Amino acid sequence: MLASETLHRHHNHSIFKQQVSYDNGEQTEQAPRNAPQVNGNTDSYIVTATIGLAANSAMPALDNGNQIAKTSGLLSINADTPSIGDAEFELTDRMNKHNINTAGIAVNSGANNLIPSHPSASIEQFLRKCVDEIIALAVFKGTSRNSKVVEWHSPEELKSLFDFKLKSKGETHEHLLELLNKTIQFSVKTGHPYFVNQLYSGVDPYALIGQWLTDALNPSVYTYEVAPVFTLMEEEVLAEMRKIVGFPNNGYGDGIFCPGGSIANGYAISCARYHKNPNTKKFGLFYSKRQIIFTSEDAHYSVEKLAMFMGLGADNVCKIKTDNYGKMDIKNLEERLEKCISDGCAPMMVSATSGTTVLGAFDDLNSIARVCEKYDIWMHVDAAWGGGALISPKYRHLLNGIEKADSVTWNPHKMLAASQQCSTFLTRHKNILSQCHSTNASYLFQKDKFYDTTYDTGDKHIQCGRRADVFKFWFMWKAKGTKGLEEHVNQVFKMSEFLTEAIRERSGFELVLDQPECTNVSFWYVPPSLRNMERNEAFSTKLHTIAPKIKENMMKKGSMMVTYQPLHKLPNFFRIVFQNSCLTETDILYLLDEIETLGNKL
């Protein structure tokens, strides 16, 4: 991925397909326009680079230090075209042109230090060196199977090893590079193949580039005038996602990119509340019946949190029983709805789950849709985790009925492995986001602009400033195509199925669910000391302590990261989740071997 920097001094630069020469700071007529000069001297700094990645490649691709590309301090970024942007990448001394005096300003002082005000090449060199270090150490070494997932230290130890203190005087670039390297060193490598701890993992190269460009441009997506490209990207991506969900009329509706699935679920609550009683926008909850949200006892905690945050209250979230597989009990749902109505309350929304956090359960959406239609209430589907299965014809059936929902949460940063954060809220109701959130702020959303203001999205979401999270996903989707995303999803399901079979055949390992639906595989490791015990309360009490001890050992060793949790009355068990399509069968057997190694003496 990374090629080396090329530094030319008084040299021909072949990338421009023409001769470039300098004589006492003056260009010949053969030089390209805007050829770089630095403070009037004859040094020019030109960067070339090559990125060679297959469209469906994924990291980690490197497993030894010899393969990690090291450069002399500048990053290469594909140079098939004769320029970067409309003009060549330049260090032309624009300040001299305008007679701006910057003498005496330190390289990393607070004054006049924002790009492009500073004329010194050291800022550029520092940026490129930082990028090189990130690529070499965080991206490639950090995803190498020969590296640790984490170098663990207690909070007090880490405070003694790392310079966290903020000071009145700025640090040198050398010290800042040291801090950057230490930040990488002591951070968890979430792109590592043996980080199977959360519902995100892996480093997609295209999403990574998308994230970097987004930060470089620093946009805020609320009006077309300040984010024209990203506004149209959002329109395209959200429309395509609604089509994949299967909303009527070829995906008719609306949507928004959100800072996480929790906020997306909050949008669902807001829209459902407005849909039930539009007067709540003006008068709040004071002039309405007590409004109730229904969700399963295994649903994501954000439903309850957002209900508290929005003033509905935790007591107005009715948690429905689940069966042994973690699915919402439809009979219990109807019983609780009837009681809600008989108590004089107003059923507002059912929040179903497609891919619960722990067991990966998919609620019966068709049955829930029938209940919602019967009682005329909003149906939301939290598919933050399991929504990725919609991409694959082989696994789409897990979400049958999602097309009947009023709204959907879907996080591409989870199963599809886009970079954090990349979350969407989708709805079949075209104007409801604007109807329930608009305030018509005249300093941003003027109606007399010179362009079509229907492209101004800011008044329909609850934020003002909003990151362009769309770009990393759009760029990744463009690189791989829908077919590439499908192959990724199929691979992570395949690996989860392999792990399930491996556990069945392995002594000392027991599945929590005999046949997991999603890529969550939950299991117990029973050490030899417990295997002959009677399966009673004493056994469960002792088994409950095993997973935390193994987790402590693996963290301190740095060999892997696997989460554990209890559920209902079950003792602590491990949960391995797959969304990194780089994992192989060999990797999976290593994970089981390592758990056994760390736990067989307990």
PDB file of C-alpha atoms in Angstrom, residues 351-568:
ATOM      1  CA  SER A 351     -38.486  -1.542  18.589  1.00  0.00           C
ATOM      2  CA  ALA A 352     -37.564  -4.936  17.169  1.00  0.00           C
ATOM      3  CA  THR A 353     -33.976  -6.138  16.939  1.00  0.00           C
ATOM      4  CA  SER A 354     -32.197  -7.777  14.021  1.00  0.00           C
ATOM      5  CA  GLY A 355     -29.001  -9.070  15.551  1.00  0.00           C
ATOM      6  CA  THR A 356     -28.991  -8.684  19.323  1.00  0.00           C
ATOM      7  CA  THR A 357     -25.700  -7.665  20.897  1.00  0.00           C
ATOM      8  CA  VAL A 358     -25.001 -10.869  22.805  1.00  0.00           C
ATOM      9  CA  LEU A 359     -26.710 -13.817  21.115  1.00  0.00           C
ATOM     10  CA  GLY A 360     -27.150 -12.253  17.674  1.00  0.00           C
ATOM     11  CA  ALA A 361     -30.877 -13.035  17.665  1.00  0.00           C
ATOM     12  CA  PHE A 362     -33.217 -11.836  14.920  1.00  0.00           C
ATOM     13  CA  ASP A 363     -36.747 -11.000  16.051  1.00  0.00           C
ATOM     14  CA  ASP A 364     -39.666 -12.293  13.967  1.00  0.00           C
ATOM     15  CA  LEU A 365     -40.274  -9.117  11.970  1.00  0.00           C
ATOM     16  CA  ASN A 366     -43.287 -10.361  10.014  1.00  0.00           C
ATOM     17  CA  SER A 367     -45.150 -11.224  13.213  1.00  0.00           C
ATOM     18  CA  ILE A 368     -44.166  -7.930  14.829  1.00  0.00           C
ATOM     19  CA  ALA A 369     -45.325  -6.065  11.719  1.00  0.00           C
ATOM     20  CA  ARG A 370     -48.755  -7.694  11.997  1.00  0.00           C
ATOM     21  CA  VAL A 371     -49.000  -6.635  15.645  1.00  0.00           C
ATOM     22  CA  CYS A 372     -47.963  -3.063  14.825  1.00  0.00           C
ATOM     23  CA  GLU A 373     -50.522  -2.860  12.043  1.00  0.00           C
ATOM     24  CA  LYS A 374     -53.238  -4.220  14.332  1.00  0.00           C
ATOM     25  CA  TYR A 375     -52.559  -1.613  17.014  1.00  0.00           C
ATOM     26  CA  ASP A 376     -51.546   1.188  14.621  1.00  0.00           C
ATOM     27  CA  ILE A 377     -48.133   1.842  16.149  1.00  0.00           C
ATOM     28  CA  TRP A 378     -44.700   2.657  14.739  1.00  0.00           C
ATOM     29  CA  MET A 379     -42.469  -0.308  13.935  1.00  0.00           C
ATOM     30  CA  HIS A 380     -38.737   0.289  14.253  1.00  0.00           C
ATOM     31  CA  VAL A 381     -36.025  -2.282  13.541  1.00  0.00           C
ATOM     32  CA  ASP A 382     -32.670  -1.912  15.236  1.00  0.00           C
ATOM     33  CA  ALA A 383     -30.517  -3.652  12.630  1.00  0.00           C
ATOM     34  CA  ALA A 384     -27.366  -1.814  13.674  1.00  0.00           C
ATOM     35  CA  TRP A 385     -25.538  -5.135  13.917  1.00  0.00           C
ATOM     36  CA  GLY A 386     -27.465  -7.571  11.731  1.00  0.00           C
ATOM     37  CA  GLY A 387     -28.322  -5.164   8.913  1.00  0.00           C
ATOM     38  CA  GLY A 388     -25.223  -6.194   6.993  1.00  0.00           C
ATOM     39  CA  ALA A 389     -26.900  -9.538   6.266  1.00  0.00           C
ATOM     40  CA  LEU A 390     -29.291  -7.677   3.942  1.00  0.00           C
ATOM     41  CA  ILE A 391     -26.421  -7.390   1.446  1.00  0.00           C
ATOM     42  CA  SER A 392     -26.212 -11.179   1.036  1.00  0.00           C
ATOM     43  CA  PRO A 393     -28.987 -13.110  -0.744  1.00  0.00           C
ATOM     44  CA  LYS A 394     -27.855 -16.138   1.274  1.00  0.00           C
ATOM     45  CA  TYR A 395     -28.570 -14.527   4.654  1.00  0.00           C
ATOM     46  CA  ARG A 396     -31.145 -11.855   3.858  1.00  0.00           C
ATOM     47  CA  HIS A 397     -33.930 -14.159   5.044  1.00  0.00           C
ATOM     48  CA  LEU A 398     -32.851 -13.460   8.624  1.00  0.00           C
ATOM     49  CA  LEU A 399     -34.459 -10.026   8.251  1.00  0.00           C
ATOM     50  CA  ASN A 400     -37.621 -11.049   6.379  1.00  0.00           C
ATOM     51  CA  GLY A 401     -40.281  -8.454   7.115  1.00  0.00           C
ATOM     52  CA  ILE A 402     -37.914  -5.520   7.581  1.00  0.00           C
ATOM     53  CA  GLU A 403     -39.428  -3.916   4.492  1.00  0.00           C
ATOM     54  CA  LYS A 404     -42.641  -3.432   6.518  1.00  0.00           C
ATOM     55  CA  ALA A 405     -40.912  -1.315   9.163  1.00  0.00           C
ATOM     56  CA  ASP A 406     -41.470   2.410   9.547  1.00  0.00           C
ATOM     57  CA  SER A 407     -37.792   2.934  10.322  1.00  0.00           C
ATOM     58  CA  VAL A 408     -34.490   1.072  10.505  1.00  0.00           C
ATOM     59  CA  THR A 409     -31.145   1.585  12.232  1.00  0.00           C
ATOM     60  CA  TRP A 410     -28.227   0.142  10.232  1.00  0.00           C
ATOM     61  CA  ASN A 411     -24.547   0.609  11.097  1.00  0.00           C
ATOM     62  CA  PRO A 412     -22.097  -0.032   8.233  1.00  0.00           C
ATOM     63  CA  HIS A 413     -19.237   0.233  10.762  1.00  0.00           C
ATOM     64  CA  LYS A 414     -20.355  -3.061  12.273  1.00  0.00           C
ATOM     65  CA  MET A 415     -20.844  -6.095  10.034  1.00  0.00           C
ATOM     66  CA  LEU A 416     -19.722  -4.285   6.862  1.00  0.00           C
ATOM     67  CA  ALA A 417     -16.479  -3.154   8.594  1.00  0.00           C
ATOM     68  CA  ALA A 418     -16.481   0.527   7.645  1.00  0.00           C
ATOM     69  CA  SER A 419     -14.472   2.749   9.987  1.00  0.00           C
ATOM     70  CA  GLN A 420     -16.016   4.109  13.181  1.00  0.00           C
ATOM     71  CA  GLN A 421     -18.453   5.814  13.155  1.00  0.00           C
ATOM     72  CA  CYS A 422     -20.752   5.049  10.279  1.00  0.00           C
ATOM     73  CA  SER A 423     -24.392   4.732  11.294  1.00  0.00           C
ATOM     74  CA  THR A 424     -27.640   5.386   9.489  1.00  0.00           C
ATOM     75  CA  PHE A 425     -31.281   5.971  10.298  1.00  0.00           C
ATOM     76  CA  LEU A 426     -33.649   5.061   7.466  1.00  0.00           C
ATOM     77  CA  THR A 427     -37.390   5.650   7.217  1.00  0.00           C
ATOM     78  CA  ARG A 428     -40.147   5.071   4.688  1.00  0.00           C
ATOM     79  CA  HIS A 429     -41.748   8.412   5.652  1.00  0.00           C
ATOM     80  CA  LYS A 430     -40.373  11.024   3.275  1.00  0.00           C
ATOM     81  CA  ASN A 431     -40.861  14.215   5.271  1.00  0.00           C
ATOM     82  CA  ILE A 432     -41.119  13.105   8.874  1.00  0.00           C
ATOM     83  CA  LEU A 433     -37.540  14.020   9.837  1.00  0.00           C
ATOM     84  CA  SER A 434     -38.135  17.610   8.770  1.00  0.00           C
ATOM     85  CA  GLN A 435     -41.614  17.730  10.245  1.00  0.00           C
ATOM     86  CA  CYS A 436     -40.575  16.716  13.735  1.00  0.00           C
ATOM     87  CA  HIS A 437     -37.158  18.422  13.967  1.00  0.00           C
ATOM     88  CA  SER A 438     -37.212  21.606  11.870  1.00  0.00           C
ATOM     89  CA  THR A 439     -36.843  25.021  13.515  1.00  0.00           C
ATOM     90  CA  ASN A 440     -36.138  27.025  10.324  1.00  0.00           C
ATOM     91  CA  ALA A 441     -33.081  28.841  11.677  1.00  0.00           C
ATOM     92  CA  SER A 442     -32.843  31.847   9.361  1.00  0.00           C
ATOM     93  CA  TYR A 443     -29.064  32.238   9.630  1.00  0.00           C
ATOM     94  CA  LEU A 444     -28.505  28.824   8.027  1.00  0.00           C
ATOM     95  CA  PHE A 445     -31.606  27.735   6.156  1.00  0.00           C
ATOM     96  CA  GLN A 446     -32.543  30.809   4.167  1.00  0.00           C
ATOM     97  CA  LYS A 447     -35.275  30.185   1.616  1.00  0.00           C
ATOM     98  CA  ASP A 448     -33.965  32.730  -0.897  1.00  0.00           C
ATOM     99  CA  LYS A 449     -30.670  30.995  -1.686  1.00  0.00           C
ATOM    100  CA  PHE A 450     -29.553  30.810  -5.291  1.00  0.00           C
ATOM    101  CA  TYR A 451     -29.772  26.976  -5.378  1.00  0.00           C
ATOM    102  CA  ASP A 452     -32.407  24.349  -4.616  1.00  0.00           C
ATOM    103  CA  THR A 453     -32.595  24.455  -0.808  1.00  0.00           C
ATOM    104  CA  THR A 454     -34.290  21.071  -0.584  1.00  0.00           C
ATOM    105  CA  TYR A 455     -30.706  19.781  -0.607  1.00  0.00           C
ATOM    106  CA  ASP A 456     -30.063  21.507   2.738  1.00  0.00           C
ATOM    107  CA  THR A 457     -30.343  18.629   5.208  1.00  0.00           C
ATOM    108  CA  GLY A 458     -29.469  20.372   8.453  1.00  0.00           C
ATOM    109  CA  ASP A 459     -32.963  21.264   9.620  1.00  0.00           C
ATOM    110  CA  LYS A 460     -34.129  17.663   9.634  1.00  0.00           C
ATOM    111  CA  HIS A 461     -31.523  16.362  12.064  1.00  0.00           C
ATOM    112  CA  ILE A 462     -30.966  17.231  15.706  1.00  0.00           C
ATOM    113  CA  GLN A 463     -27.350  18.316  15.305  1.00  0.00           C
ATOM    114  CA  CYS A 464     -26.035  21.398  13.642  1.00  0.00           C
ATOM    115  CA  GLY A 465     -22.474  20.394  12.857  1.00  0.00           C
ATOM    116  CA  ARG A 466     -22.361  16.848  11.482  1.00  0.00           C
ATOM    117  CA  ARG A 467     -19.440  14.801  10.191  1.00  0.00           C
ATOM    118  CA  ALA A 468     -19.392  13.534   6.610  1.00  0.00           C
ATOM    119  CA  ASP A 469     -19.404   9.899   7.716  1.00  0.00           C
ATOM    120  CA  VAL A 470     -20.871   8.967   4.363  1.00  0.00           C
ATOM    121  CA  PHE A 471     -17.623   9.338   2.431  1.00  0.00           C
ATOM    122  CA  LYS A 472     -15.702   6.410   3.922  1.00  0.00           C
ATOM    123  CA  PHE A 473     -18.644   4.096   3.257  1.00  0.00           C
ATOM    124  CA  TRP A 474     -19.324   5.479  -0.221  1.00  0.00           C
ATOM    125  CA  PHE A 475     -15.629   5.182  -1.142  1.00  0.00           C
ATOM    126  CA  MET A 476     -15.470   1.633   0.190  1.00  0.00           C
ATOM    127  CA  TRP A 477     -18.677   0.691  -1.641  1.00  0.00           C
ATOM    128  CA  LYS A 478     -17.376   2.202  -4.879  1.00  0.00           C
ATOM    129  CA  ALA A 479     -14.123   0.231  -4.540  1.00  0.00           C
ATOM    130  CA  LYS A 480     -15.721  -3.133  -3.797  1.00  0.00           C
ATOM    131  CA  GLY A 481     -19.142  -2.867  -5.347  1.00  0.00           C
ATOM    132  CA  THR A 482     -22.205  -4.461  -3.809  1.00  0.00           C
ATOM    133  CA  LYS A 483     -20.809  -7.823  -4.888  1.00  0.00           C
ATOM    134  CA  GLY A 484     -17.662  -7.250  -2.853  1.00  0.00           C
ATOM    135  CA  LEU A 485     -19.704  -6.327   0.222  1.00  0.00           C
ATOM    136  CA  GLU A 486     -21.735  -9.501  -0.282  1.00  0.00           C
ATOM    137  CA  GLU A 487     -18.557 -11.606  -0.417  1.00  0.00           C
ATOM    138  CA  HIS A 488     -17.373 -10.006   2.814  1.00  0.00           C
ATOM    139  CA  VAL A 489     -20.650 -10.809   4.589  1.00  0.00           C
ATOM    140  CA  ASN A 490     -20.655 -14.381   3.319  1.00  0.00           C
ATOM    141  CA  GLN A 491     -17.100 -14.868   4.570  1.00  0.00           C
ATOM    142  CA  VAL A 492     -17.787 -13.694   8.126  1.00  0.00           C
ATOM    143  CA  PHE A 493     -20.824 -15.973   8.333  1.00  0.00           C
ATOM    144  CA  LYS A 494     -18.732 -18.844   6.981  1.00  0.00           C
ATOM    145  CA  MET A 495     -16.107 -18.328   9.682  1.00  0.00           C
ATOM    146  CA  SER A 496     -18.747 -18.180  12.425  1.00  0.00           C
ATOM    147  CA  GLU A 497     -20.152 -21.468  11.178  1.00  0.00           C
ATOM    148  CA  PHE A 498     -16.661 -22.994  11.202  1.00  0.00           C
ATOM    149  CA  LEU A 499     -16.140 -21.866  14.812  1.00  0.00           C
ATOM    150  CA  THR A 500     -19.490 -23.351  15.825  1.00  0.00           C
ATOM    151  CA  GLU A 501     -18.511 -26.745  14.402  1.00  0.00           C
ATOM    152  CA  ALA A 502     -15.029 -26.564  15.944  1.00  0.00           C
ATOM    153  CA  ILE A 503     -16.534 -25.944  19.394  1.00  0.00           C
ATOM    154  CA  ARG A 504     -18.922 -28.868  19.003  1.00  0.00           C
ATOM    155  CA  GLU A 505     -16.002 -31.194  18.370  1.00  0.00           C
ATOM    156  CA  ARG A 506     -13.667 -29.858  21.053  1.00  0.00           C
ATOM    157  CA  SER A 507     -13.460 -31.161  24.608  1.00  0.00           C
ATOM    158  CA  GLY A 508     -14.034 -28.554  27.292  1.00  0.00           C
ATOM    159  CA  PHE A 509     -15.964 -26.128  25.069  1.00  0.00           C
ATOM    160  CA  GLU A 510     -19.767 -25.865  25.152  1.00  0.00           C
ATOM    161  CA  LEU A 511     -22.055 -23.729  23.001  1.00  0.00           C
ATOM    162  CA  VAL A 512     -24.625 -21.439  24.588  1.00  0.00           C
ATOM    163  CA  LEU A 513     -26.826 -21.762  21.482  1.00  0.00           C
ATOM    164  CA  ASP A 514     -26.582 -24.969  19.508  1.00  0.00           C
ATOM    165  CA  GLN A 515     -27.033 -23.065  16.234  1.00  0.00           C
ATOM    166  CA  PRO A 516     -26.302 -19.311  16.330  1.00  0.00           C
ATOM    167  CA  GLU A 517     -28.197 -17.217  13.782  1.00  0.00           C
ATOM    168  CA  CYS A 518     -25.716 -14.391  13.346  1.00  0.00           C
ATOM    169  CA  THR A 519     -21.913 -14.259  13.464  1.00  0.00           C
ATOM    170  CA  ASN A 520     -21.994 -14.112  17.283  1.00  0.00           C
ATOM    171  CA  VAL A 521     -20.752 -17.431  18.680  1.00  0.00           C
ATOM    172  CA  SER A 522     -21.235 -17.733  22.441  1.00  0.00           C
ATOM    173  CA  PHE A 523     -19.647 -20.527  24.455  1.00  0.00           C
ATOM    174  CA  TRP A 524     -18.213 -21.642  27.768  1.00  0.00           C
ATOM    175  CA  TYR A 525     -14.746 -22.979  28.349  1.00  0.00           C
ATOM    176  CA  VAL A 526     -14.916 -25.580  31.139  1.00  0.00           C
ATOM    177  CA  PRO A 527     -11.437 -26.263  32.561  1.00  0.00           C
ATOM    178  CA  PRO A 528     -10.451 -29.829  33.529  1.00  0.00           C
ATOM    179  CA  SER A 529     -10.988 -29.031  37.225  1.00  0.00           C
ATOM    180  CA  LEU A 530     -14.733 -28.558  36.647  1.00  0.00           C
ATOM    181  CA  ARG A 531     -15.518 -31.169  34.017  1.00  0.00           C
ATOM    182  CA  ASN A 532     -16.494 -33.934  36.418  1.00  0.00           C
ATOM    183  CA  MET A 533     -18.625 -31.726  38.652  1.00  0.00           C
ATOM    184  CA  GLU A 534     -22.363 -32.172  38.883  1.00  0.00           C
ATOM    185  CA  ARG A 535     -24.145 -29.483  36.867  1.00  0.00           C
ATOM    186  CA  ASN A 536     -25.720 -27.650  39.767  1.00  0.00           C
ATOM    187  CA  GLU A 537     -25.629 -24.198  41.339  1.00  0.00           C
ATOM    188  CA  ALA A 538     -22.145 -24.767  42.748  1.00  0.00           C
ATOM    189  CA  PHE A 539     -20.903 -25.653  39.265  1.00  0.00           C
ATOM    190  CA  SER A 540     -22.472 -22.506  37.787  1.00  0.00           C
ATOM    191  CA  THR A 541     -20.930 -20.356  40.513  1.00  0.00           C
ATOM    192  CA  LYS A 542     -17.449 -21.686  39.779  1.00  0.00           C
ATOM    193  CA  LEU A 543     -17.927 -21.570  36.000  1.00  0.00           C
ATOM    194  CA  HIS A 544     -18.972 -17.918  36.356  1.00  0.00           C
ATOM    195  CA  THR A 545     -15.417 -17.062  37.505  1.00  0.00           C
ATOM    196  CA  ILE A 546     -13.569 -18.794  34.652  1.00  0.00           C
ATOM    197  CA  ALA A 547     -14.161 -16.388  31.743  1.00  0.00           C
ATOM    198  CA  PRO A 548     -13.074 -13.267  33.710  1.00  0.00           C
ATOM    199  CA  LYS A 549      -9.829 -14.982  34.763  1.00  0.00           C
ATOM    200  CA  ILE A 550      -9.046 -16.074  31.204  1.00  0.00           C
ATOM    201  CA  LYS A 551      -9.864 -12.566  29.961  1.00  0.00           C
ATOM    202  CA  GLU A 552      -7.405 -11.087  32.462  1.00  0.00           C
ATOM    203  CA  ASN A 553      -4.703 -13.513  31.326  1.00  0.00           C
ATOM    204  CA  MET A 554      -5.213 -12.798  27.623  1.00  0.00           C
ATOM    205  CA  MET A 555      -5.198  -9.025  28.165  1.00  0.00           C
ATOM    206  CA  LYS A 556      -1.970  -9.098  30.165  1.00  0.00           C
ATOM    207  CA  LYS A 557      -0.377 -11.375  27.581  1.00  0.00           C
ATOM    208  CA  GLY A 558      -1.748  -9.296  24.697  1.00  0.00           C
ATOM    209  CA  SER A 559      -2.439 -12.367  22.598  1.00  0.00           C
ATOM    210  CA  MET A 560      -6.114 -11.748  21.833  1.00  0.00           C
ATOM    211  CA  MET A 561      -9.248  -9.982  23.013  1.00  0.00           C
ATOM    212  CA  VAL A 562     -12.535 -11.838  23.467  1.00  0.00           C
ATOM    213  CA  THR A 563     -15.402 -10.444  25.501  1.00  0.00           C
ATOM    214  CA  TYR A 564     -17.503 -12.272  28.066  1.00  0.00           C
ATOM    215  CA  GLN A 565     -20.805 -11.592  29.792  1.00  0.00           C
ATOM    216  CA  PRO A 566     -23.605 -13.237  31.765  1.00  0.00           C
ATOM    217  CA  LEU A 567     -27.137 -13.313  30.352  1.00  0.00           C
ATOM    218  CA  HIS A 568     -30.260 -13.695  32.448  1.00  0.00           C
TER     219      HIS A 568
END
